[in-house]
Tab-separated table of C-alpha atoms and ligand atoms in Angstrom:
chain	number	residue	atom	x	y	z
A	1	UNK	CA	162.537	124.770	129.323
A	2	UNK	CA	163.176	127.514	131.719
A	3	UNK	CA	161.826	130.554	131.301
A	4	UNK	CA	164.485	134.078	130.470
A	5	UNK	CA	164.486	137.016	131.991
A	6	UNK	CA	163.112	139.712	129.770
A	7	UNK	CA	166.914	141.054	128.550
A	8	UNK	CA	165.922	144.440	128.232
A	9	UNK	CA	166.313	146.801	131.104
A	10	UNK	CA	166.536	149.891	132.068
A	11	UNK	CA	165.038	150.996	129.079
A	12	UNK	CA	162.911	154.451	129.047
A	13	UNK	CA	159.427	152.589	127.739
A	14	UNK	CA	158.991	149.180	126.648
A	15	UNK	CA	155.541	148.116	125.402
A	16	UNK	CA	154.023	144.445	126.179
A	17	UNK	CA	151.620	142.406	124.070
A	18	UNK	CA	150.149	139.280	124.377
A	19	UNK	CA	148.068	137.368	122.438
A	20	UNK	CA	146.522	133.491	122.481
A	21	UNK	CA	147.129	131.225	119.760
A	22	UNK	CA	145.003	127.820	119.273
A	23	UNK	CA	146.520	124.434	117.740
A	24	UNK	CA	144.609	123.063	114.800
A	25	UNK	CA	142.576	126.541	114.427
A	26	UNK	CA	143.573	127.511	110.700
A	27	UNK	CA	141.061	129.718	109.747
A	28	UNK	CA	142.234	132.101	113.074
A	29	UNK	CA	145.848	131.628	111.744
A	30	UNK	CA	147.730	134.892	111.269
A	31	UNK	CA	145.084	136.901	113.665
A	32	UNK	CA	147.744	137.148	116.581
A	33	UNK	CA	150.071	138.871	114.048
A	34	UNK	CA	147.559	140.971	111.956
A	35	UNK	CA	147.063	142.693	115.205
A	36	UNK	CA	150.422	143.414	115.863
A	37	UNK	CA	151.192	144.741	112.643
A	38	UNK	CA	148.707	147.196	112.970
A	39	UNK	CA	150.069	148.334	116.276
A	40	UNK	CA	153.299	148.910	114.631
A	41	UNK	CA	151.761	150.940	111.309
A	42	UNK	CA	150.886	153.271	113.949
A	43	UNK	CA	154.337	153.847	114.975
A	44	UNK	CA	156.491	155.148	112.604
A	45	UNK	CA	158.573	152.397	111.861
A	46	UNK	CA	159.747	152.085	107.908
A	47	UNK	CA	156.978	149.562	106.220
A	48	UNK	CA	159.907	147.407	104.931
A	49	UNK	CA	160.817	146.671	108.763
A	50	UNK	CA	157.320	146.258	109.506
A	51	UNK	CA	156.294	143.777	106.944
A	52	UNK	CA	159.870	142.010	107.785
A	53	UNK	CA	158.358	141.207	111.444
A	54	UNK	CA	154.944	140.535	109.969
A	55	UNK	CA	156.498	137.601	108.040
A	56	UNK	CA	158.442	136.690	111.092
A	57	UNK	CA	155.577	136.621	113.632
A	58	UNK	CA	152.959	134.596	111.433
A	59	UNK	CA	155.234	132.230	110.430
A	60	UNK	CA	155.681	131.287	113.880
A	61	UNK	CA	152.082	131.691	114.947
A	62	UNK	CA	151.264	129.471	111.850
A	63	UNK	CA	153.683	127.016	113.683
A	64	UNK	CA	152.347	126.789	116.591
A	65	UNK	CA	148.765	126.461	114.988
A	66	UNK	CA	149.852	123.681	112.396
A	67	UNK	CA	152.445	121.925	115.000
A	68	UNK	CA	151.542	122.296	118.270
A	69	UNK	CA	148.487	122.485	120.910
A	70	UNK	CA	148.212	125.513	122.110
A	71	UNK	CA	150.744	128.623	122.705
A	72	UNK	CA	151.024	132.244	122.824
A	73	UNK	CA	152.853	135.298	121.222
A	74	UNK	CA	154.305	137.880	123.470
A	75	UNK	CA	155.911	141.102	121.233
A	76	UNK	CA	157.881	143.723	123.278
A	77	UNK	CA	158.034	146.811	121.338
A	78	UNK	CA	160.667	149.298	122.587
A	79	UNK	CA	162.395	152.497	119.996
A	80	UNK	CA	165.462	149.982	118.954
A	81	UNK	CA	164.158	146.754	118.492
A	82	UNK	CA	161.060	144.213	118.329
A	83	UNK	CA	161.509	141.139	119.872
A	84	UNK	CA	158.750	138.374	119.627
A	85	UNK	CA	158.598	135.348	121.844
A	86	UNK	CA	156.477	132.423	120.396
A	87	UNK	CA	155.897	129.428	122.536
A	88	UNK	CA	153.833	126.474	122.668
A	89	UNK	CA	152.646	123.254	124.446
A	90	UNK	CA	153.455	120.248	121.968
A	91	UNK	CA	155.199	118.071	120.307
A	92	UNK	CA	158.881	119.721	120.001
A	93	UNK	CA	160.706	119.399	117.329
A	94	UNK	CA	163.307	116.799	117.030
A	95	UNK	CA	165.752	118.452	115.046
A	96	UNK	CA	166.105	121.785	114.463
A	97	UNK	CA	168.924	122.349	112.209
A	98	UNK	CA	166.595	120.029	109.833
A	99	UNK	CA	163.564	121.389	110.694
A	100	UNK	CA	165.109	124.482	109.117
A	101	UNK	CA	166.211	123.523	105.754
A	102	UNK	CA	163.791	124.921	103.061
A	103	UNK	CA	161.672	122.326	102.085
A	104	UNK	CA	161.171	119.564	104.642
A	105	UNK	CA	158.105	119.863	106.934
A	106	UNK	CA	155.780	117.181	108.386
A	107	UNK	CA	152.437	118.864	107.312
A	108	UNK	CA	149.676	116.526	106.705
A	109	UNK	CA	148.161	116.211	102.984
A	110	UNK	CA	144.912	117.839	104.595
A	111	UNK	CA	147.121	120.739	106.086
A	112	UNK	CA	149.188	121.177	102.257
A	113	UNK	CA	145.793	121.358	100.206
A	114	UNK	CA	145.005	124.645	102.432
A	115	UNK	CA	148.343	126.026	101.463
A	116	UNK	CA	150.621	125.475	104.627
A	117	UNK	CA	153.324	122.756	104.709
A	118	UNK	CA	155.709	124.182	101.685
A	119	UNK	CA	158.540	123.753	104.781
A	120	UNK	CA	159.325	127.295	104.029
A	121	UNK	CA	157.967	128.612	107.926
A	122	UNK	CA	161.449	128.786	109.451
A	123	UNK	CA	163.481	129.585	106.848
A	124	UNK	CA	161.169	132.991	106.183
A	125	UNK	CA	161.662	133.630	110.009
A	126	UNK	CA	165.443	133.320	109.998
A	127	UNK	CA	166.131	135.395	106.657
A	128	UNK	CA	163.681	138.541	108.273
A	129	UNK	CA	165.231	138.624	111.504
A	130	UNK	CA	168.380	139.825	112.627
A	131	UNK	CA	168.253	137.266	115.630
A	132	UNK	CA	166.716	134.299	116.228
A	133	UNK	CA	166.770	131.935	119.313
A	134	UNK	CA	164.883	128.471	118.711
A	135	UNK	CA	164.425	125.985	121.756
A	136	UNK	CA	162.487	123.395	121.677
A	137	UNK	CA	161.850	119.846	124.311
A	138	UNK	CA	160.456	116.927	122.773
A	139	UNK	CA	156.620	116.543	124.075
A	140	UNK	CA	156.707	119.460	125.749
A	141	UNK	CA	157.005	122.483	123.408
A	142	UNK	CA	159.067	125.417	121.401
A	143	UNK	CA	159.857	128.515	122.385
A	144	UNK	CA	161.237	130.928	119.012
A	145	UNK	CA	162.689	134.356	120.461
A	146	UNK	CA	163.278	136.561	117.604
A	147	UNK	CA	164.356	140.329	117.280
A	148	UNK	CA	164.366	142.397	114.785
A	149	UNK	CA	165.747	146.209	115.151
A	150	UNK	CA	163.821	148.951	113.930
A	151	UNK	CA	166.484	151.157	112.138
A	152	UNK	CA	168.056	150.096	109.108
A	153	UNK	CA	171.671	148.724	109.338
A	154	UNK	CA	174.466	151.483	108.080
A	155	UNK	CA	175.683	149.524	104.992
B	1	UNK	CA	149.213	150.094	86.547
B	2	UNK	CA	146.143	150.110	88.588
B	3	UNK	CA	143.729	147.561	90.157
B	4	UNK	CA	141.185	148.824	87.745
B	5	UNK	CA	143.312	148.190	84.295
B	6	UNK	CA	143.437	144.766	84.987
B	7	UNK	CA	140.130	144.019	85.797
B	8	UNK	CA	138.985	146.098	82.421
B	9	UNK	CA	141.442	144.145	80.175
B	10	UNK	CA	140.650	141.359	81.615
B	11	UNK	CA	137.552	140.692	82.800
B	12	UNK	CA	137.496	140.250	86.300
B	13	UNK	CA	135.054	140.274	89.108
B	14	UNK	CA	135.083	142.194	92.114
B	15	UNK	CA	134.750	140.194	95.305
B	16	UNK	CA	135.683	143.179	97.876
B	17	UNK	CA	137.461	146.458	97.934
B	18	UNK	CA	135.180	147.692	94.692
B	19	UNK	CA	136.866	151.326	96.213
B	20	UNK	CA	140.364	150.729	96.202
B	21	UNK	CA	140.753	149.516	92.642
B	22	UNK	CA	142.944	153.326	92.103
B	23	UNK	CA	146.138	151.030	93.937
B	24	UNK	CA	149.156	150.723	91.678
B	25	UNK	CA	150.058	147.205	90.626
B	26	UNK	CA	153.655	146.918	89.943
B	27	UNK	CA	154.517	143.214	89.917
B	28	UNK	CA	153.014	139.742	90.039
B	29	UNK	CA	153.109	136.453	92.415
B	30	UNK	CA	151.429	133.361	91.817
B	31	UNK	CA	151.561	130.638	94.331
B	32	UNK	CA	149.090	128.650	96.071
B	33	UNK	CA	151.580	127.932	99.150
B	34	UNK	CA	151.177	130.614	101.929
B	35	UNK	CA	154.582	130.952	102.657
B	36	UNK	CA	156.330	130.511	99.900
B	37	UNK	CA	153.921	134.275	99.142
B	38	UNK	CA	155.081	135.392	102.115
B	39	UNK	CA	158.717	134.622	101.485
B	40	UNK	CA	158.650	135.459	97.469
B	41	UNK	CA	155.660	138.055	97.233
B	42	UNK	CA	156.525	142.112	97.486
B	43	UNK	CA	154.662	144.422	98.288
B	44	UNK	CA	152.386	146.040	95.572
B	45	UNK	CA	152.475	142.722	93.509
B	46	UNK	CA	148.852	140.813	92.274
B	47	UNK	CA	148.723	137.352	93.921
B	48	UNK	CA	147.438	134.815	92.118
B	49	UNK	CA	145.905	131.991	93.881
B	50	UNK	CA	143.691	128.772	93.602
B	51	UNK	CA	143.120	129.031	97.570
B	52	UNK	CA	139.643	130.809	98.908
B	53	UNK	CA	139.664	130.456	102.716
B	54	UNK	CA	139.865	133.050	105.188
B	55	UNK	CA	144.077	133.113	105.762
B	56	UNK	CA	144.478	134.576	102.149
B	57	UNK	CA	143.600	137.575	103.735
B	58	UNK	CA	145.820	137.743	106.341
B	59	UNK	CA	148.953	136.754	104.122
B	60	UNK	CA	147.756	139.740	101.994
B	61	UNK	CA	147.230	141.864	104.682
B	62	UNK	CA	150.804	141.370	106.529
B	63	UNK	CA	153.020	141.439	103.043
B	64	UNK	CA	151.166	144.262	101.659
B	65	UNK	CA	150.214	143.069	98.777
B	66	UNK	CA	148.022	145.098	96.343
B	67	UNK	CA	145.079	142.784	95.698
B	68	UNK	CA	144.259	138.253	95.651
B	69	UNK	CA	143.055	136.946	92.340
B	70	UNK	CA	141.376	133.786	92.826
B	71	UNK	CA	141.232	131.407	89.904
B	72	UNK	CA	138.898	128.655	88.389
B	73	UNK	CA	135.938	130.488	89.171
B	74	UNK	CA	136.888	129.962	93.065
B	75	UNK	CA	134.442	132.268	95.421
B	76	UNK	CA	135.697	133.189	99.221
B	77	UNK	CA	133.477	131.794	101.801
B	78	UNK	CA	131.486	134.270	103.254
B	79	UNK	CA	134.143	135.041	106.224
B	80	UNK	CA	136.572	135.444	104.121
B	81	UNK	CA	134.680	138.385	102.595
B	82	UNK	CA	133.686	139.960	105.232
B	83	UNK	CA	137.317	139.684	106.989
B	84	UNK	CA	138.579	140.812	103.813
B	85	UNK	CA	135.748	144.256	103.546
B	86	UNK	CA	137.475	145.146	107.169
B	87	UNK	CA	141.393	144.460	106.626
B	88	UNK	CA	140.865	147.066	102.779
B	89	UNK	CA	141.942	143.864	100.641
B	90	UNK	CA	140.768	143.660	97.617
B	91	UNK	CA	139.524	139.981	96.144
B	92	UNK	CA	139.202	139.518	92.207
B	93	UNK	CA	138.120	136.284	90.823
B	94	UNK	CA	138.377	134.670	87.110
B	95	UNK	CA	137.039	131.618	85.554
B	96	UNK	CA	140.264	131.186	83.741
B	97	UNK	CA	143.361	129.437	84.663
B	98	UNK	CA	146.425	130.011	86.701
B	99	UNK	CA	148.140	129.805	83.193
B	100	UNK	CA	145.576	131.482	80.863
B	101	UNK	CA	145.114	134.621	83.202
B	102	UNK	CA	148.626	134.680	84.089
B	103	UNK	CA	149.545	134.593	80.577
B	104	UNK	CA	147.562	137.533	79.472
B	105	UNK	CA	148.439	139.829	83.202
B	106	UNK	CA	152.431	139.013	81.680
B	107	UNK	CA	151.690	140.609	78.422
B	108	UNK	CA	149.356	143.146	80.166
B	109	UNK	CA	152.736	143.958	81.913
B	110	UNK	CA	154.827	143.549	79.266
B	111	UNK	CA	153.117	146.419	77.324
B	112	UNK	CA	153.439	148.462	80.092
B	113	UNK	CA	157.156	147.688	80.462
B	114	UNK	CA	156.653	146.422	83.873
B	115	UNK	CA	157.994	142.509	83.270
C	1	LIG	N1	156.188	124.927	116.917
C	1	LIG	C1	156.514	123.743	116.385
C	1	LIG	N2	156.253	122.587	117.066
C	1	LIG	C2	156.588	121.390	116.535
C	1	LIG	N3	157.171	121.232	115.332
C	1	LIG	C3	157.443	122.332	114.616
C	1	LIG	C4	157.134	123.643	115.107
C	1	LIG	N4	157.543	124.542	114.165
C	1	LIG	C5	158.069	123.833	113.164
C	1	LIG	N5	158.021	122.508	113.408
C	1	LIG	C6	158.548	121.416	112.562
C	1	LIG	O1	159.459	121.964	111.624
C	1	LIG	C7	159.028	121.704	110.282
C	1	LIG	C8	159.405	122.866	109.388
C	1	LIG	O2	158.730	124.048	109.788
C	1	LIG	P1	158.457	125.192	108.708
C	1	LIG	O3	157.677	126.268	109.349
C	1	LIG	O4	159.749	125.569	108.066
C	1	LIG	O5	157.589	124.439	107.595
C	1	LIG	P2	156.059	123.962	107.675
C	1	LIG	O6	155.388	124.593	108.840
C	1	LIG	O7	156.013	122.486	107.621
C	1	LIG	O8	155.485	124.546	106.322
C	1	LIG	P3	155.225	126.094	105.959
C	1	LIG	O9	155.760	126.907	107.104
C	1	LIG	O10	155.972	126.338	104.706
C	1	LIG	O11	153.749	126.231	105.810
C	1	LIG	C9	157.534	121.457	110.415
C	1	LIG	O12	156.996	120.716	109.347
C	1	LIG	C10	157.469	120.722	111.747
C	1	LIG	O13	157.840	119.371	111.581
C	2	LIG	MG1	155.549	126.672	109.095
């Protein structure tokens, strides 16, 4: 996996966040993207956007914490679009188009009883963003880039 | 609706956010799978639940969700309460049943005209 170059340039003021996430810890699950959601309610963003990339972003942390070793979120906040990069150290995912489909996941018994494993994760990612990049190298890790843009599509 | 109707009609205890029981209620979502709520749940909707650890609160917290009811006479650990008492999310609990309480909150609604 090589890394990209941050694809936004130029711009007037881009803001940078980074957060830790930890494999296997499920009660910290979702912490990474509570905090980012309440850097955006202090922008004035519409809450339907908002909750849109909240879905988005723990989804993917929840990946990485259910799936993988260790990773981290970085969220680039700039006045036309959020874009979050998720990426982890572990086991990859095989096949992605499956991995996708509603309803298949590889959760343990252990992992379902808490609630995670409905194989739902992706799916939720892909229908609340407007772009979504998934790369992933078996025993290495995943990277999921997803943006979503702040103002409301003109019907 | 509000918070507080339900818990009068029905009978249901507090856990957290005993302040905020004045926010309007306007549908239901009952799952026990976190992200099938966070794919099906809207915002403003009760979530009914069997599950008691500490992520219920952030799944509430990021889809906006007006309050958790935990069923079967479940109780949040104690980190789940206290994350809950600093994210403003209110926690109800029953003895009843997914079905029994959701049976009554759908008539509950119904009278109201909100189902
Ligand atoms: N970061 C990742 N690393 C390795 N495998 C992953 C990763 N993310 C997803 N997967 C694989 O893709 C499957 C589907 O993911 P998805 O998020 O849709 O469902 P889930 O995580 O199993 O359950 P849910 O998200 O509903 O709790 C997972 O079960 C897992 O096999
Ligand atoms: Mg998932």
């Amino acid at each position: 996996m090589s890394g990209i170059g941050s694809g936004i340039t130029g711009e007037m003021k881009e803001m940078t966040y980074a957060f830790p996430i930890e494999g296997g810890d499920f009660i910290k699950a979702g912490h990474a993207s509570s905090n980012i959601k309440k850097i955006l309610n202090q922008l004035s963003l519409d809450p339907a956007i908002i909750r849109r990339i909240a879905v988005a972003m723990y989804e993917a942390e929840v990946n990485v914490v259910a799936h993988a070793y260790r990773g981290s979120m970085k969220v680039f906040i700039s006045p036309e679009k959020i874009r979050v990069r998720v990426e982890d150290e572990g086991p990859g995912i095989p096949d992605i188009e499956k991995a996708m489909q509603e309803g298949y996941s590889t959760a343990s018994e252990k992992v379902r009883e808490m609630g995670f494993g409905a194989g739902m994760g992706l799916s939720n990612i892909k229908k609340n963003t407007d772009k979504l990049d998934i790369r992933s190298t078996i025993n290495k890790g995943t990277v999921v880039e997803m943006t979503t843009f702040t103002k409301p599509k003109e019907a | 609706m509000r918070i507080e109707d339900i818990i009068q009609e029905l009978g249901i205890t507090v856990f957290t956010g005993g302040t905020l029981l004045q926010r309007p209620v306007r549908g239901a979502y009952v799952s026990d799978m976190l992200s099938d709520v966070m794919g099906r749940a809207k915002e403003s909707d009760l979530w009914v639940t069997m599950q008691t650890h500490k992520n219920i609160v952030a799944v509430a917290s990021l889809k906006d969700v007006t309050a958790v009811l935990i069923v079967n006479g479940g109780k949040p650990d104690e980190d789940t309460l206290a994350l809950a008492e600093s994210e403003k999310i209110v926690l109800l609990g029953t003895h009843e049943a997914t079905f029994t309480v959701c049976g009554r909150l759908y008539q509950l609604m119904e009278r109201d005209a909100m189902v």
